[in-house]
Amino acid sequence: MHPFIDFTLNLEIFINDLNTLITKNHVTIEKLLTIETKTYLNFVRPFDLMEDEMELLFTPLSHINAVNNSEASQKVYAEALPILTDYSTFVGQNLAIYDAFKEIKSNEYESLNIEQRKIVDLNILHFELAGAHLDEKSKERLAQINNRKSTLSNDFSQNVLDATNAYEKIITDPRDIEGIGESDLEEARFEEEGVTKYRFTLQMPSYIAYMTYGPNRTIREELYRAYTTRAPQNGAIIDELMSLRQEMAQLLGFDNYAHYSLASKMAPDTQSVLKFLNELIDTSHAQASREIDELRTIAPNIDLQSYDTAYYGEILKKAQYDIDEEEYRPYFEQHSVLNGMFTFLEKMFKIRFVKVDAPLWDEKARMYDVYDNDVLRARIYFDLEARKNKRGGAWMHNFQTHHEDCEGSTHLASAFVVCNFPPSSDTSPSLLRHDDVVTLFHEMGHTLHHVLSLTREHGVSGVNGVEWDAVEFPSQFLENFAYEPKVLKLFAKHYQSNEVLSDEMIAKLIRAKNFQSALFMLRQLEFSLFDFELHSKLYQGDAIQHLLDSIRERTTFIKPPSYNKFQNGFSHIFSGGYSAGYYSYKWAEVLSADAYYAIVDEGIFDSELAQKYKEIVLAKGGSQSMQELFHEMMGRECETAHLLRLNGIHG
């Protein structure tokens, strides 16, 4: 068994290392292609493992550029992208490799196991989606498109980060911060020339704090305007990206980019996706209308605007459920939540977490080894607190992947869990909102999906090879347990008195879980439908805003201000992997809701289905379709009614 590799990154020699590895891979490919009788073991597996070497080299750079962004990391990352894209294009369009895979499928497919067959099928699909079968002129144009797309996506992300970091709002009047929690004020407070001031930014913990509790409506609008007008230069990037994506799809024989995207997903066709989204909009609309009417009763004397909804929503939630989110935060101290989540996972999946001391990229980052029945299985890095020069949001990033190499030796998996929770200081701990707890469970669901895989083939291990519209199943599945009383009691303890969160407070939390759930559902469906429609034909310039506005006619009850350019910060689809795929969140939630309720009905910790989930869904990674794995686990097809039940939507 191979040990974990150390996390290291030397920016000064990275480009040289990248070029050296690419040169080595070119030599390997030439040797592989000279093999007279190509088989899975002598051709496919060594070809597949070249991707592992590339991931081990490139992932640390990608990670550091996201969590510890600097001019140096930006420069190297921007220089590396076209090199990597050129290499990926060369491999993806290589007709000789494509023909070799088809030859192996023709000669050997019946004797291969399930994992190996999936590897062969996925590679053939990827070659076809990369244009390996096209003429040289089309290949050359595709290569140009791929290069430009990678540059534009990186620029989009960097523009959002730069704009987020550039803004701050300084408040000096104590009346403007009344009602904001002390932990948020502790982070915002500073002294200047003997005057106490408060700094609020567009970093998520700070932004959410003022939008939810800030009493000054003018300041709320100022913050909202700054947030929704970030990176205006991204409008031009979106136009160019959309044009390139459409051109690429048509070169590959698809009508549009949405059709291209679905070629590697669970959803059978565009009509199925649109029907799914539109039916959910129709089902949620009446309840959402009632929810907005309730919100207006709390603010009868104002024309309710987008920058008011979080503030008055919090007031309404307190009135309806007698719940104050700030009262819960002392019970969700970050370290306690993390350790309690470990205890929960040990009880449900029989896995154990052991802290490993090692220097990492930030003093607050931590590393744990994962043991399954006392056998070392994986390593997980956690970087949980917000800071400047760190990309916003939360994500799992896979690093090493469980697999067997050409010598038959086993390699273990590792991954990063990244969040942006309120930062701790020497005088105050990091106190989470319950939404933060849900986020941590969500990203941990992704992480377990990757690191608990037991497949032998790298390309279908962990999250590799999983259909994109199924990849959210494990994350959504796990996040639901952050509301379970027996799970909450494992870690919801007051950071000062050690008092466990009371049954009454837990009951309130659960009752309030689906507060404004139909409005939230419509917002997610707005994102999903906008993304999918946007990629169904070529939209440019003002037409993109008109499309979004037309969708909002069905999904919003408060028209956003005309200056709102949400799309300029929609990183999921313009610099992430969700283009024509944001619908995946709801598509996968059908599976996750069904599995969650089945395991809850069995008692959670003693659930046989929980063990099946670990042994089938997690252990088998991308080796089979998620629909097949779900059926193997549950003994039946999924039932869609649980999605609405989970969200408290009654139609």
XYZ file of C-alpha atoms in Angstrom:
651
model
C 0.000 0.000 0.000
C 1.314 3.441 -0.945
C 1.433 6.134 1.772
C -0.232 9.511 1.337
C 1.855 12.087 -0.438
C 2.716 15.286 1.426
C 0.904 18.434 0.416
C 3.589 20.607 -1.173
C 3.665 23.342 -3.783
C 6.658 25.186 -5.184
C 5.378 27.954 -7.435
C 8.856 28.748 -8.752
C 9.337 25.366 -10.419
C 5.707 24.382 -11.046
C 5.628 25.216 -14.768
C 8.845 23.280 -15.311
C 7.419 20.300 -13.417
C 4.229 20.473 -15.484
C 6.111 20.535 -18.780
C 8.325 17.664 -17.629
C 5.313 15.517 -16.756
C 3.593 16.303 -20.048
C 6.743 15.349 -21.965
C 6.891 12.103 -20.008
C 3.225 11.410 -20.797
C 3.804 11.977 -24.510
C 6.558 9.338 -24.407
C 4.270 6.954 -22.506
C 1.478 7.424 -25.049
C 3.865 6.709 -27.932
C 5.010 3.508 -26.242
C 1.453 2.419 -25.511
C 0.429 2.941 -29.117
C 3.272 0.689 -30.340
C 1.881 -2.300 -28.432
C 0.786 -4.781 -31.074
C -1.913 -6.549 -29.092
C -3.476 -3.945 -26.850
C -5.384 -5.131 -23.782
C -7.002 -3.537 -20.777
C -4.044 -4.280 -18.507
C -1.231 -3.321 -20.876
C -2.924 -0.261 -22.438
C -6.034 1.048 -20.679
C -4.863 0.942 -17.076
C -1.496 2.674 -17.652
C -3.257 5.254 -19.814
C -5.849 5.850 -17.088
C -3.156 6.260 -14.419
C -1.487 9.108 -16.300
C -4.479 11.166 -15.183
C -3.661 10.342 -11.559
C -0.143 11.737 -11.916
C -1.500 14.900 -13.485
C -4.039 15.359 -10.681
C -1.378 14.938 -8.010
C 0.704 17.665 -9.619
C -2.018 20.156 -10.554
C -4.430 19.880 -7.603
C -2.158 21.628 -5.060
C -1.845 24.638 -7.392
C -5.589 24.741 -8.034
C -6.257 24.424 -4.307
C -3.829 27.145 -3.221
C -5.062 29.514 -5.913
C -8.545 29.138 -4.398
C -7.763 29.244 -0.655
C -4.612 31.388 -0.500
C -4.885 33.441 -3.668
C -1.934 35.709 -4.427
C -0.389 37.469 -7.410
C 2.175 34.661 -7.572
C -0.438 31.881 -7.570
C -2.570 33.763 -10.119
C 0.406 34.172 -12.444
C 1.447 30.515 -12.309
C -2.141 29.265 -12.559
C -2.843 31.485 -15.571
C 0.400 30.294 -17.215
C -0.374 26.648 -16.491
C -3.942 26.624 -17.843
C -3.145 26.839 -21.577
C -0.360 24.271 -21.183
C -2.716 21.844 -19.482
C -5.529 22.610 -21.922
C -3.278 21.968 -24.923
C -2.232 18.637 -23.438
C -5.828 17.649 -22.625
C -6.893 18.575 -26.155
C -4.033 16.546 -27.672
C -5.049 13.489 -25.647
C -8.796 13.941 -26.097
C -8.541 14.363 -29.871
C -6.024 11.580 -30.425
C -7.612 9.310 -33.013
C -5.065 6.525 -32.450
C -5.912 6.277 -28.729
C -9.627 6.465 -29.527
C -9.282 3.616 -32.044
C -7.278 1.590 -29.500
C -10.113 1.841 -26.973
C -12.669 0.781 -29.591
C -10.432 -2.130 -30.574
C -10.114 -3.263 -26.940
C -13.875 -2.985 -26.480
C -14.425 -5.107 -29.576
C -11.906 -7.784 -28.535
C -12.067 -7.925 -24.759
C -15.240 -6.282 -23.452
C -17.087 -9.457 -22.467
C -14.195 -10.654 -20.288
C -13.810 -7.354 -18.407
C -15.353 -6.682 -15.000
C -17.903 -3.922 -14.350
C -15.300 -1.294 -13.406
C -13.157 -2.017 -16.434
C -16.113 -1.909 -18.815
C -17.151 1.460 -17.391
C -13.605 2.786 -17.881
C -13.637 1.710 -21.532
C -17.111 3.125 -22.179
C -16.338 6.435 -20.447
C -13.127 6.911 -22.375
C -14.798 6.244 -25.714
C -17.514 8.767 -24.801
C -14.918 11.337 -23.706
C -12.977 10.944 -26.944
C -16.148 11.486 -28.936
C -17.069 14.550 -26.843
C -13.532 15.881 -27.378
C -13.786 15.462 -31.163
C -11.313 12.635 -31.735
C -13.378 11.507 -34.726
C -13.452 14.935 -36.430
C -11.396 16.256 -39.346
C -8.183 18.149 -38.622
C -9.648 21.591 -39.286
C -12.444 21.006 -36.767
C -9.985 19.620 -34.239
C -7.802 22.693 -34.595
C -10.774 24.981 -33.993
C -11.849 22.914 -30.967
C -8.348 23.253 -29.527
C -8.567 27.032 -29.888
C -11.994 27.021 -28.235
C -10.806 24.897 -25.308
C -7.851 27.190 -24.670
C -9.940 30.313 -24.751
C -12.671 28.790 -22.570
C -10.198 27.844 -19.837
C -8.732 31.362 -19.816
C -12.164 33.004 -19.705
C -13.400 30.763 -16.879
C -10.335 31.550 -14.802
C -10.710 35.279 -15.500
C -14.379 35.122 -14.500
C -13.549 33.525 -11.139
C -10.658 35.888 -10.446
C -12.795 38.931 -11.267
C -15.433 37.848 -8.744
C -12.802 37.265 -6.058
C -11.102 40.605 -6.735
C -14.409 42.484 -6.602
C -15.391 40.708 -3.392
C -12.110 41.639 -1.736
C -12.149 45.243 -2.958
C -15.325 46.367 -1.180
C -15.888 47.333 2.424
C -18.501 49.402 4.246
C -17.378 51.255 7.379
C -20.093 51.995 9.944
C -19.617 54.406 12.835
C -23.156 54.970 14.144
C -23.995 52.385 16.867
C -27.673 52.575 15.870
C -26.775 51.040 12.487
C -25.504 47.826 14.052
C -28.245 47.272 16.676
C -29.521 43.688 16.573
C -26.410 42.193 14.984
C -24.951 39.296 16.987
C -21.922 39.916 19.171
C -19.785 37.328 17.390
C -20.356 39.103 14.060
C -19.662 42.495 15.654
C -16.474 41.133 17.200
C -15.234 40.293 13.726
C -16.345 43.661 12.271
C -15.151 45.937 15.099
C -11.918 47.955 14.945
C -10.533 51.133 16.486
C -9.323 54.103 14.440
C -8.209 57.411 15.943
C -9.999 56.583 19.176
C -13.292 55.860 17.409
C -14.954 52.412 17.399
C -15.901 51.453 13.866
C -17.392 48.394 12.147
C -16.222 46.968 8.817
C -18.657 44.923 6.728
C -17.548 43.278 3.500
C -18.873 41.067 0.716
C -17.279 37.990 2.301
C -20.207 35.678 3.066
C -20.163 35.668 6.915
C -19.973 39.475 6.992
C -22.458 40.078 4.170
C -25.050 37.656 5.535
C -24.745 39.163 9.019
C -25.737 42.640 7.886
C -28.335 41.587 5.322
C -30.059 39.440 7.968
C -29.757 41.624 11.061
C -28.625 45.091 9.911
C -31.364 47.613 10.800
C -30.346 50.382 8.378
C -32.203 49.814 5.126
C -29.980 52.231 3.200
C -26.862 50.316 4.226
C -28.527 47.014 3.351
C -29.241 48.315 -0.141
C -25.690 49.621 -0.459
C -24.283 46.207 0.429
C -26.792 44.442 -1.825
C -25.979 46.747 -4.732
C -22.253 46.151 -4.256
C -22.788 42.384 -4.146
C -25.092 42.138 -7.155
C -22.984 44.445 -9.343
C -19.640 42.729 -8.746
C -17.338 42.176 -11.721
C -19.293 43.995 -14.477
C -16.502 43.030 -16.904
C -17.788 39.456 -16.617
C -20.687 40.410 -18.908
C -18.336 40.379 -21.893
C -16.795 37.108 -20.692
C -20.243 35.510 -20.535
C -21.006 36.557 -24.114
C -17.774 35.064 -25.399
C -18.114 31.882 -23.325
C -21.658 31.288 -24.534
C -20.617 31.784 -28.145
C -17.691 29.376 -27.758
C -19.798 26.743 -26.005
C -22.434 26.860 -28.735
C -19.805 26.627 -31.468
C -18.106 23.715 -29.710
C -21.373 21.804 -29.312
C -22.240 22.227 -32.987
C -18.768 21.167 -34.118
C -19.343 17.966 -32.138
C -22.704 17.345 -33.790
C -25.074 18.636 -31.097
C -27.817 21.213 -31.630
C -26.709 23.203 -28.600
C -24.587 23.041 -25.464
C -27.420 21.651 -23.337
C -27.628 18.598 -25.611
C -23.850 18.212 -25.383
C -23.940 18.457 -21.589
C -26.564 15.717 -21.212
C -24.463 13.216 -23.158
C -22.594 12.392 -19.930
C -25.455 12.789 -17.440
C -28.314 10.677 -16.042
C -31.109 12.806 -17.498
C -32.191 11.225 -20.798
C -32.926 14.408 -22.767
C -33.543 18.149 -22.541
C -37.322 17.696 -22.503
C -37.068 15.591 -19.338
C -35.023 18.254 -17.566
C -37.338 21.097 -18.576
C -40.426 19.076 -17.605
C -38.890 18.277 -14.218
C -38.013 21.920 -13.492
C -41.265 23.400 -14.755
C -43.397 20.928 -12.809
C -41.507 21.817 -9.630
C -42.091 25.521 -10.321
C -45.818 24.912 -10.766
C -45.997 22.744 -7.643
C -44.157 25.295 -5.488
C -45.814 28.474 -6.736
C -48.976 28.625 -4.615
C -47.136 27.965 -1.349
C -44.458 30.504 -2.278
C -47.173 33.092 -2.914
C -48.544 32.519 0.593
C -45.035 32.785 2.028
C -44.414 36.172 0.395
C -47.794 37.422 1.639
C -46.752 36.477 5.175
C -43.501 38.392 4.715
C -45.358 41.498 3.571
C -47.466 41.493 6.741
C -44.269 41.979 8.761
C -43.339 45.064 6.712
C -46.705 46.645 5.827
C -45.451 50.197 5.399
C -42.665 49.651 2.873
C -42.402 48.508 -0.699
C -40.563 45.274 0.008
C -37.364 44.919 -2.026
C -34.777 42.191 -2.553
C -32.469 43.719 0.056
C -35.268 43.533 2.658
C -36.209 39.858 2.439
C -33.489 38.389 4.672
C -33.990 41.069 7.345
C -37.770 40.829 7.524
C -37.623 37.096 6.975
C -35.627 36.784 10.193
C -38.218 38.887 12.038
C -41.015 36.711 10.636
C -39.220 33.511 11.572
C -38.862 34.729 15.159
C -42.565 35.578 15.234
C -43.739 32.279 13.720
C -41.393 29.856 15.421
C -40.141 31.792 18.438
C -36.642 31.125 17.142
C -33.614 33.392 17.073
C -30.747 32.057 14.979
C -28.231 33.992 17.084
C -29.266 32.072 20.209
C -28.077 28.863 18.532
C -24.612 29.977 17.522
C -22.967 29.472 20.944
C -24.037 25.815 20.643
C -22.327 25.409 17.272
C -18.698 26.176 18.012
C -16.702 25.082 14.982
C -14.389 22.541 16.657
C -17.272 20.997 18.592
C -19.341 20.664 15.411
C -16.461 19.059 13.515
C -15.720 16.549 16.274
C -19.430 15.830 16.736
C -19.800 15.173 13.018
C -16.908 12.703 13.304
C -18.734 10.946 16.153
C -21.931 10.780 14.094
C -20.075 9.266 11.134
C -18.371 6.751 13.390
C -21.741 5.671 14.774
C -23.419 5.419 11.369
C -20.590 4.177 9.153
C -18.069 2.738 11.659
C -15.307 5.088 10.497
C -12.894 6.895 12.842
C -11.009 10.191 12.442
C -7.525 10.770 13.856
C -5.892 14.208 13.743
C -2.480 14.379 12.071
C -0.145 17.250 12.905
C 1.670 18.686 9.900
C 2.424 22.160 8.520
C -0.242 23.208 5.994
C -1.016 26.318 3.896
C -2.763 28.113 6.789
C -2.397 27.805 10.542
C -6.118 27.066 10.914
C -6.170 24.269 8.329
C -6.279 20.756 9.788
C -5.671 17.220 8.573
C -7.245 13.911 9.654
C -6.693 10.287 8.742
C -9.786 8.127 8.336
C -9.908 4.545 9.637
C -12.548 1.983 8.701
C -12.682 -0.772 11.322
C -9.148 0.292 12.351
C -7.849 -0.014 8.776
C -6.411 3.215 7.345
C -8.626 4.289 4.440
C -8.192 7.964 3.630
C -6.980 11.443 4.542
C -9.068 14.630 4.694
C -7.880 18.255 4.909
C -10.211 20.871 6.420
C -9.963 24.614 5.741
C -13.132 26.034 7.251
C -12.762 29.754 8.048
C -13.275 32.785 5.808
C -10.331 35.071 5.110
C -9.226 37.557 2.539
C -7.758 36.069 -0.641
C -9.892 32.940 -0.264
C -12.587 32.185 -2.816
C -16.101 32.411 -1.384
C -18.444 29.470 -0.982
C -17.844 25.891 0.080
C -16.574 22.868 -1.818
C -14.880 19.487 -1.759
C -11.779 19.103 -3.922
C -10.497 15.574 -4.501
C -6.725 15.126 -4.299
C -5.591 11.499 -4.265
C -7.852 8.719 -5.534
C -8.218 5.143 -4.293
C -7.017 2.713 -6.956
C -4.730 -0.167 -7.828
C -1.653 0.628 -9.916
C -0.026 -1.441 -12.638
C 2.039 -3.351 -10.070
C -1.079 -4.272 -8.074
C -0.334 -1.890 -5.199
C -3.230 0.006 -3.585
C -3.261 3.813 -3.319
C -5.514 5.548 -0.779
C -7.697 8.604 -1.314
C -7.529 12.122 0.076
C -9.593 15.291 -0.337
C -10.021 18.898 0.812
C -13.103 20.277 2.576
C -13.257 24.058 2.162
C -15.809 26.391 3.766
C -16.043 30.076 4.669
C -17.257 30.070 8.248
C -16.971 33.052 10.621
C -13.281 33.357 11.536
C -12.040 32.681 15.046
C -9.663 34.998 16.886
C -7.630 35.033 20.074
C -10.638 36.444 21.912
C -13.589 34.685 20.249
C -14.252 31.228 18.791
C -15.803 30.508 15.402
C -19.519 30.223 16.147
C -21.547 28.777 13.285
C -25.081 29.342 12.157
C -27.056 26.174 11.707
C -26.908 26.807 7.954
C -23.116 26.542 8.289
C -23.509 23.184 10.017
C -25.663 21.990 7.110
C -22.991 23.217 4.679
C -20.262 21.279 6.497
C -22.347 18.088 6.393
C -23.034 18.692 2.696
C -19.363 18.990 1.765
C -18.531 16.026 3.977
C -21.052 13.998 1.978
C -19.106 14.777 -1.195
C -15.861 13.948 0.582
C -16.971 10.530 1.839
C -18.201 9.745 -1.661
C -14.657 10.235 -2.898
C -12.508 8.850 -0.098
C -14.520 5.749 0.900
C -14.487 4.300 -2.588
C -13.054 0.788 -2.862
C -12.879 0.538 -6.628
C -9.609 -0.618 -8.185
C -9.767 1.505 -11.336
C -8.768 5.158 -10.959
C -11.162 6.566 -13.565
C -14.278 5.300 -11.765
C -13.073 5.625 -8.184
C -14.707 8.054 -5.787
C -16.361 10.908 -7.643
C -14.552 10.012 -10.883
C -16.961 8.796 -13.535
C -20.091 9.738 -11.565
C -22.798 11.387 -13.673
C -22.813 15.096 -12.891
C -26.539 15.136 -12.152
C -26.010 12.405 -9.543
C -22.914 13.776 -7.849
C -24.986 15.838 -5.369
C -26.809 12.760 -4.061
C -24.275 11.884 -1.318
C -23.827 15.512 -0.239
C -27.546 16.251 0.034
C -28.110 12.906 1.707
C -25.666 13.682 4.516
C -26.719 17.295 5.058
C -30.229 16.176 6.031
C -28.879 14.554 9.193
C -27.821 17.969 10.530
C -31.471 18.348 11.600
C -31.803 15.001 13.359
C -32.130 15.383 17.179
C -29.931 12.382 18.019
C -27.239 13.758 15.705
C -27.476 17.332 16.998
C -27.060 16.183 20.593
C -23.647 14.774 19.704
C -22.169 18.244 19.200
C -24.669 21.038 19.922
C -23.148 22.105 23.246
C -22.692 25.633 24.570
C -19.055 26.562 24.088
C -18.855 28.144 27.570
C -21.149 26.086 29.828
C -21.053 22.793 27.856
C -24.856 22.702 28.149
C -26.454 20.490 25.486
C -28.959 22.141 23.171
C -32.379 21.567 24.751
C -35.115 19.425 23.234
C -37.270 22.549 22.946
C -34.640 24.448 20.957
C -34.063 21.437 18.703
C -37.818 21.144 18.107
C -37.961 24.834 17.141
C -35.042 24.366 14.769
C -36.751 21.452 13.044
C -40.092 23.288 12.824
C -38.336 26.271 11.250
C -36.362 24.079 8.811
C -38.774 24.634 5.959
C -39.421 28.305 6.670
C -40.015 29.937 3.272
C -39.021 26.629 1.665
C -41.183 27.200 -1.402
C -39.545 30.588 -2.004
C -36.143 28.958 -1.654
C -37.223 26.168 -4.021
C -38.279 28.718 -6.625
C -34.956 30.528 -6.309
C -33.033 27.322 -6.956
C -35.322 26.508 -9.859
C -34.729 30.011 -11.243
C -30.982 29.347 -11.279
C -31.513 25.909 -12.819
C -33.924 27.003 -15.530
C -31.858 30.079 -16.405
C -28.746 27.932 -16.775
C -30.456 25.268 -18.866
C -32.392 27.661 -21.120
C -29.273 29.819 -21.538
C -27.422 26.832 -22.979
C -30.305 25.700 -25.203
C -29.583 28.327 -27.852
C -27.159 31.227 -28.266
C -27.996 34.261 -26.143
C -25.853 37.398 -26.209
C -25.790 40.802 -24.495
C -29.143 42.113 -23.298
C -30.863 38.909 -24.423
C -29.265 37.135 -21.452
C -30.815 39.598 -19.016
C -34.148 39.376 -20.851
C -34.058 35.577 -20.493
C -33.408 35.856 -16.764
C -36.169 38.450 -16.394
C -38.646 36.223 -18.241
C -37.883 33.293 -15.942
C -38.236 35.541 -12.909
C -41.795 36.322 -14.025
C -42.586 32.778 -12.851
C -40.133 32.366 -9.975
C -40.048 35.689 -8.092
C -42.664 37.808 -6.344
C -40.331 40.746 -5.692
C -38.713 42.063 -8.841
C -34.960 42.582 -8.323
C -33.603 46.078 -9.047
C -32.539 46.682 -12.630
C -28.919 47.062 -11.535
C -28.879 43.461 -10.280
C -26.542 41.519 -12.590
C -26.622 38.209 -10.766
C -25.237 36.386 -13.778
C -21.892 38.210 -13.535
C -21.211 36.335 -10.308
C -22.805 32.977 -11.221
C -19.507 31.116 -10.857
C -21.138 27.681 -10.782
C -21.922 27.807 -14.493
C -19.300 30.205 -15.828
C -16.205 29.079 -13.934
C -17.326 25.844 -12.283
C -18.542 22.539 -13.655
C -22.282 23.199 -13.658
C -22.876 24.715 -17.116
C -26.197 23.285 -18.370
C -26.083 21.213 -15.203
C -27.265 23.356 -12.292
C -30.516 21.389 -12.414
C -28.438 18.543 -10.937
C -29.034 19.826 -7.412
C -32.754 19.115 -7.632
C -32.400 16.051 -9.862
C -30.123 14.393 -7.306
C -32.308 15.498 -4.399
C -34.961 13.031 -5.537
C -32.482 10.242 -4.735
C -31.116 11.800 -1.549
C -34.519 12.518 0.014
C -35.721 8.973 -0.623
C -32.583 7.369 0.847
C -32.552 9.715 3.840
C -36.102 8.940 4.953
C -35.525 5.205 4.531
C -32.478 5.308 6.848
C -34.191 7.548 9.397
C -37.041 5.031 9.536
C -34.460 2.392 10.501
C -33.092 4.459 13.403
C -30.014 6.011 11.727
C -27.214 4.476 13.820
C -28.475 0.897 13.629
C -29.649 1.132 10.053
C -28.818 -1.737 7.711
C -29.536 0.611 4.805
C -26.852 3.000 6.084
C -24.323 0.188 5.791
C -25.628 -0.659 2.321
C -25.244 2.994 1.373
C -21.608 2.840 2.486
C -20.938 -0.500 0.771
C -22.797 0.260 -2.473
C -23.133 3.977 -3.190
C -19.896 5.109 -1.539
C -17.672 2.082 -2.106
C -18.545 1.647 -5.797
C -17.928 5.280 -6.782
C -18.526 5.868 -10.484
C -18.245 2.233 -11.535
C -21.996 1.995 -12.227
C -24.810 4.404 -12.976
C -26.185 6.005 -9.812
C -29.645 4.762 -10.756
C -28.295 1.197 -10.727
C -26.547 1.724 -7.381
C -29.665 3.262 -5.862
C -31.756 0.293 -6.993
C -29.171 -2.138 -5.605
C -29.228 -0.334 -2.258
C -32.993 0.145 -1.932
C -34.281 -2.829 -3.916
C -36.564 -0.508 -5.902
C -36.663 2.631 -8.040
C -36.625 6.023 -6.304
C -39.880 7.715 -5.302
C -40.132 11.407 -6.201
C -42.709 12.323 -3.537
C -39.978 12.449 -0.879
C -38.424 15.536 -2.505
C -41.518 17.644 -1.779
C -41.894 16.079 1.666
C -38.302 16.982 2.541
C -38.889 20.587 1.517
C -42.260 20.886 3.229
C -44.025 21.713 -0.018
C -47.611 20.558 -0.338
C -48.474 21.713 -3.822
